[in-house]
Amino acid sequence: MDPERLIEKELARLNAHLPRAQISLAEALRSERPGVETRDGTFHSFGRDELSLLSRLLEEGMWGELRLPIIIWMSRGMGSGAAVIRGKPEVRVISALLGRPAEGSELVIYRPEVAVIRSRLPTTTQYAFTR
């Protein structure tokens, strides 16, 4: 098998847990069963306590813009232990959680920060693997 094809296949397998489509924080807060369907066909539920925390970290006017789950983009090209959060509302929420100023629509974070994020938001964040 072609090495490029093999890499793509492996990345698809690693990312099977990702949502088919994300939903907004506003939608999740209104839902009786907040969560998303994943690429592998399972349902991933969001914890109500996490949704409440997110709603406190972000002004209500942006609840419709914050996409859940928040994706933590892991890439070999970023270097060992580095990851990226993309999207203005996502950067605002993660920056607030980490006690950092929010700037722009992309935030580079490192392994210790990823650990903090995942410990506080285990159901409303997910890893995505890229090249």
PDB file of C-alpha atoms in Angstrom:
ATOM      1  CA  MET A   1       0.000   0.000   0.000  1.00  0.00           C
ATOM      2  CA  ASP A   2       1.154   3.540  -0.779  1.00  0.00           C
ATOM      3  CA  PRO A   3       2.650   5.149   2.393  1.00  0.00           C
ATOM      4  CA  GLU A   4       0.549   8.318   1.949  1.00  0.00           C
ATOM      5  CA  ARG A   5      -2.627   6.262   1.720  1.00  0.00           C
ATOM      6  CA  LEU A   6      -1.598   4.290   4.795  1.00  0.00           C
ATOM      7  CA  ILE A   7      -1.054   7.505   6.782  1.00  0.00           C
ATOM      8  CA  GLU A   8      -4.450   8.864   5.704  1.00  0.00           C
ATOM      9  CA  LYS A   9      -6.127   5.607   6.690  1.00  0.00           C
ATOM     10  CA  GLU A  10      -4.455   5.630  10.097  1.00  0.00           C
ATOM     11  CA  LEU A  11      -5.444   9.271  10.709  1.00  0.00           C
ATOM     12  CA  ALA A  12      -9.049   8.419   9.814  1.00  0.00           C
ATOM     13  CA  ARG A  13      -8.962   5.563  12.330  1.00  0.00           C
ATOM     14  CA  LEU A  14      -7.466   7.822  15.030  1.00  0.00           C
ATOM     15  CA  ASN A  15     -10.164  10.459  14.375  1.00  0.00           C
ATOM     16  CA  ALA A  16     -13.181   8.109  14.285  1.00  0.00           C
ATOM     17  CA  HIS A  17     -14.259   9.511  17.682  1.00  0.00           C
ATOM     18  CA  LEU A  18     -14.716  13.024  16.251  1.00  0.00           C
ATOM     19  CA  PRO A  19     -18.224  14.393  15.697  1.00  0.00           C
ATOM     20  CA  ARG A  20     -19.939  14.190  12.327  1.00  0.00           C
ATOM     21  CA  ALA A  21     -21.027  17.764  13.090  1.00  0.00           C
ATOM     22  CA  GLN A  22     -20.479  20.055  16.050  1.00  0.00           C
ATOM     23  CA  ILE A  23     -23.303  21.819  17.878  1.00  0.00           C
ATOM     24  CA  SER A  24     -23.309  25.220  19.555  1.00  0.00           C
ATOM     25  CA  LEU A  25     -23.169  25.736  23.289  1.00  0.00           C
ATOM     26  CA  ALA A  26     -26.630  27.337  23.008  1.00  0.00           C
ATOM     27  CA  GLU A  27     -28.010  24.168  21.351  1.00  0.00           C
ATOM     28  CA  ALA A  28     -26.361  21.938  23.946  1.00  0.00           C
ATOM     29  CA  LEU A  29     -27.795  23.964  26.838  1.00  0.00           C
ATOM     30  CA  ARG A  30     -31.320  23.653  25.359  1.00  0.00           C
ATOM     31  CA  SER A  31     -31.034  19.939  24.628  1.00  0.00           C
ATOM     32  CA  GLU A  32     -32.523  17.247  26.865  1.00  0.00           C
ATOM     33  CA  ARG A  33     -29.636  14.973  25.865  1.00  0.00           C
ATOM     34  CA  PRO A  34     -26.712  17.220  24.886  1.00  0.00           C
ATOM     35  CA  GLY A  35     -24.126  15.556  22.680  1.00  0.00           C
ATOM     36  CA  VAL A  36     -23.106  14.670  19.140  1.00  0.00           C
ATOM     37  CA  GLU A  37     -23.005  11.664  16.854  1.00  0.00           C
ATOM     38  CA  THR A  38     -19.447  10.587  16.100  1.00  0.00           C
ATOM     39  CA  ARG A  39     -17.935   9.488  12.798  1.00  0.00           C
ATOM     40  CA  ASP A  40     -18.005   5.878  13.981  1.00  0.00           C
ATOM     41  CA  GLY A  41     -21.747   6.134  14.682  1.00  0.00           C
ATOM     42  CA  THR A  42     -21.698   6.299  18.480  1.00  0.00           C
ATOM     43  CA  PHE A  43     -23.244   9.082  20.548  1.00  0.00           C
ATOM     44  CA  HIS A  44     -20.936  11.288  22.619  1.00  0.00           C
ATOM     45  CA  SER A  45     -22.694  13.012  25.549  1.00  0.00           C
ATOM     46  CA  PHE A  46     -21.683  16.334  27.080  1.00  0.00           C
ATOM     47  CA  GLY A  47     -21.637  16.736  30.860  1.00  0.00           C
ATOM     48  CA  ARG A  48     -24.118  19.296  32.190  1.00  0.00           C
ATOM     49  CA  ASP A  49     -21.575  20.599  34.697  1.00  0.00           C
ATOM     50  CA  GLU A  50     -19.152  21.316  31.848  1.00  0.00           C
ATOM     51  CA  LEU A  51     -21.838  23.092  29.832  1.00  0.00           C
ATOM     52  CA  SER A  52     -22.568  25.240  32.877  1.00  0.00           C
ATOM     53  CA  LEU A  53     -18.859  26.053  33.274  1.00  0.00           C
ATOM     54  CA  LEU A  54     -18.567  26.993  29.589  1.00  0.00           C
ATOM     55  CA  SER A  55     -21.623  29.252  29.863  1.00  0.00           C
ATOM     56  CA  ARG A  56     -19.953  31.084  32.770  1.00  0.00           C
ATOM     57  CA  LEU A  57     -16.654  31.489  30.885  1.00  0.00           C
ATOM     58  CA  LEU A  58     -18.238  32.989  27.762  1.00  0.00           C
ATOM     59  CA  GLU A  59     -20.645  35.892  27.389  1.00  0.00           C
ATOM     60  CA  GLU A  60     -24.156  34.760  26.449  1.00  0.00           C
ATOM     61  CA  GLY A  61     -24.033  36.548  23.103  1.00  0.00           C
ATOM     62  CA  MET A  62     -21.358  34.078  21.938  1.00  0.00           C
ATOM     63  CA  TRP A  63     -23.059  30.850  23.077  1.00  0.00           C
ATOM     64  CA  GLY A  64     -24.405  30.345  19.558  1.00  0.00           C
ATOM     65  CA  GLU A  65     -20.891  30.629  18.092  1.00  0.00           C
ATOM     66  CA  LEU A  66     -18.996  28.245  20.396  1.00  0.00           C
ATOM     67  CA  ARG A  67     -18.845  24.842  18.669  1.00  0.00           C
ATOM     68  CA  LEU A  68     -18.841  21.676  20.767  1.00  0.00           C
ATOM     69  CA  PRO A  69     -16.921  19.625  21.313  1.00  0.00           C
ATOM     70  CA  ILE A  70     -13.967  22.014  21.305  1.00  0.00           C
ATOM     71  CA  ILE A  71     -11.299  20.381  19.160  1.00  0.00           C
ATOM     72  CA  ILE A  72      -7.704  20.206  20.383  1.00  0.00           C
ATOM     73  CA  TRP A  73      -5.693  19.887  17.158  1.00  0.00           C
ATOM     74  CA  MET A  74      -2.597  17.712  17.594  1.00  0.00           C
ATOM     75  CA  SER A  75      -0.024  17.810  14.795  1.00  0.00           C
ATOM     76  CA  ARG A  76       3.500  16.472  14.463  1.00  0.00           C
ATOM     77  CA  GLY A  77       4.324  19.683  12.619  1.00  0.00           C
ATOM     78  CA  MET A  78       3.663  21.668  15.813  1.00  0.00           C
ATOM     79  CA  GLY A  79       6.373  19.832  17.715  1.00  0.00           C
ATOM     80  CA  SER A  80       6.191  17.472  20.637  1.00  0.00           C
ATOM     81  CA  GLY A  81       3.475  18.352  23.112  1.00  0.00           C
ATOM     82  CA  ALA A  82       2.058  21.342  21.227  1.00  0.00           C
ATOM     83  CA  ALA A  83      -1.558  21.651  20.118  1.00  0.00           C
ATOM     84  CA  VAL A  84      -3.850  24.307  18.657  1.00  0.00           C
ATOM     85  CA  ILE A  85      -7.323  25.571  19.543  1.00  0.00           C
ATOM     86  CA  ARG A  86      -9.090  27.269  16.617  1.00  0.00           C
ATOM     87  CA  GLY A  87     -12.026  29.679  16.555  1.00  0.00           C
ATOM     88  CA  LYS A  88     -12.555  32.981  18.346  1.00  0.00           C
ATOM     89  CA  PRO A  89     -15.125  31.763  20.921  1.00  0.00           C
ATOM     90  CA  GLU A  90     -13.115  28.578  21.492  1.00  0.00           C
ATOM     91  CA  VAL A  91      -9.936  30.604  22.109  1.00  0.00           C
ATOM     92  CA  ARG A  92     -11.838  32.892  24.509  1.00  0.00           C
ATOM     93  CA  VAL A  93     -13.193  30.009  26.567  1.00  0.00           C
ATOM     94  CA  ILE A  94      -9.913  28.084  26.739  1.00  0.00           C
ATOM     95  CA  SER A  95      -7.938  31.250  27.522  1.00  0.00           C
ATOM     96  CA  ALA A  96     -10.357  32.067  30.354  1.00  0.00           C
ATOM     97  CA  LEU A  97     -10.057  28.522  31.702  1.00  0.00           C
ATOM     98  CA  LEU A  98      -6.250  28.810  31.662  1.00  0.00           C
ATOM     99  CA  GLY A  99      -6.228  32.370  33.036  1.00  0.00           C
ATOM    100  CA  ARG A 100      -4.579  33.761  29.908  1.00  0.00           C
ATOM    101  CA  PRO A 101      -5.547  36.769  27.796  1.00  0.00           C
ATOM    102  CA  ALA A 102      -7.608  35.822  24.740  1.00  0.00           C
ATOM    103  CA  GLU A 103      -6.150  37.049  21.480  1.00  0.00           C
ATOM    104  CA  GLY A 104      -7.209  36.164  17.954  1.00  0.00           C
ATOM    105  CA  SER A 105      -8.805  33.010  16.659  1.00  0.00           C
ATOM    106  CA  GLU A 106      -5.954  30.546  17.189  1.00  0.00           C
ATOM    107  CA  LEU A 107      -4.236  29.560  20.418  1.00  0.00           C
ATOM    108  CA  VAL A 108      -1.150  27.357  20.729  1.00  0.00           C
ATOM    109  CA  ILE A 109      -1.137  25.323  23.921  1.00  0.00           C
ATOM    110  CA  TYR A 110       1.290  22.804  25.391  1.00  0.00           C
ATOM    111  CA  ARG A 111       1.043  19.462  27.163  1.00  0.00           C
ATOM    112  CA  PRO A 112       0.553  20.835  30.730  1.00  0.00           C
ATOM    113  CA  GLU A 113      -2.220  23.152  29.490  1.00  0.00           C
ATOM    114  CA  VAL A 114      -3.823  20.316  27.521  1.00  0.00           C
ATOM    115  CA  ALA A 115      -3.888  18.292  30.753  1.00  0.00           C
ATOM    116  CA  VAL A 116      -5.648  21.147  32.595  1.00  0.00           C
ATOM    117  CA  ILE A 117      -8.184  21.567  29.792  1.00  0.00           C
ATOM    118  CA  ARG A 118      -8.943  17.849  29.549  1.00  0.00           C
ATOM    119  CA  SER A 119      -9.283  17.498  33.326  1.00  0.00           C
ATOM    120  CA  ARG A 120     -11.786  20.384  33.515  1.00  0.00           C
ATOM    121  CA  LEU A 121     -13.621  19.677  30.226  1.00  0.00           C
ATOM    122  CA  PRO A 122     -13.348  15.921  29.567  1.00  0.00           C
ATOM    123  CA  THR A 123     -16.618  15.564  27.631  1.00  0.00           C
ATOM    124  CA  THR A 124     -16.711  18.922  25.827  1.00  0.00           C
ATOM    125  CA  THR A 125     -13.197  18.712  24.349  1.00  0.00           C
ATOM    126  CA  GLN A 126     -11.704  16.136  21.988  1.00  0.00           C
ATOM    127  CA  TYR A 127      -8.367  15.520  20.324  1.00  0.00           C
ATOM    128  CA  ALA A 128      -8.016  15.577  16.532  1.00  0.00           C
ATOM    129  CA  PHE A 129      -4.877  14.260  14.887  1.00  0.00           C
ATOM    130  CA  THR A 130      -3.412  15.836  11.756  1.00  0.00           C
ATOM    131  CA  ARG A 131      -0.130  15.703   9.911  1.00  0.00           C
TER     132      ARG A 131
END
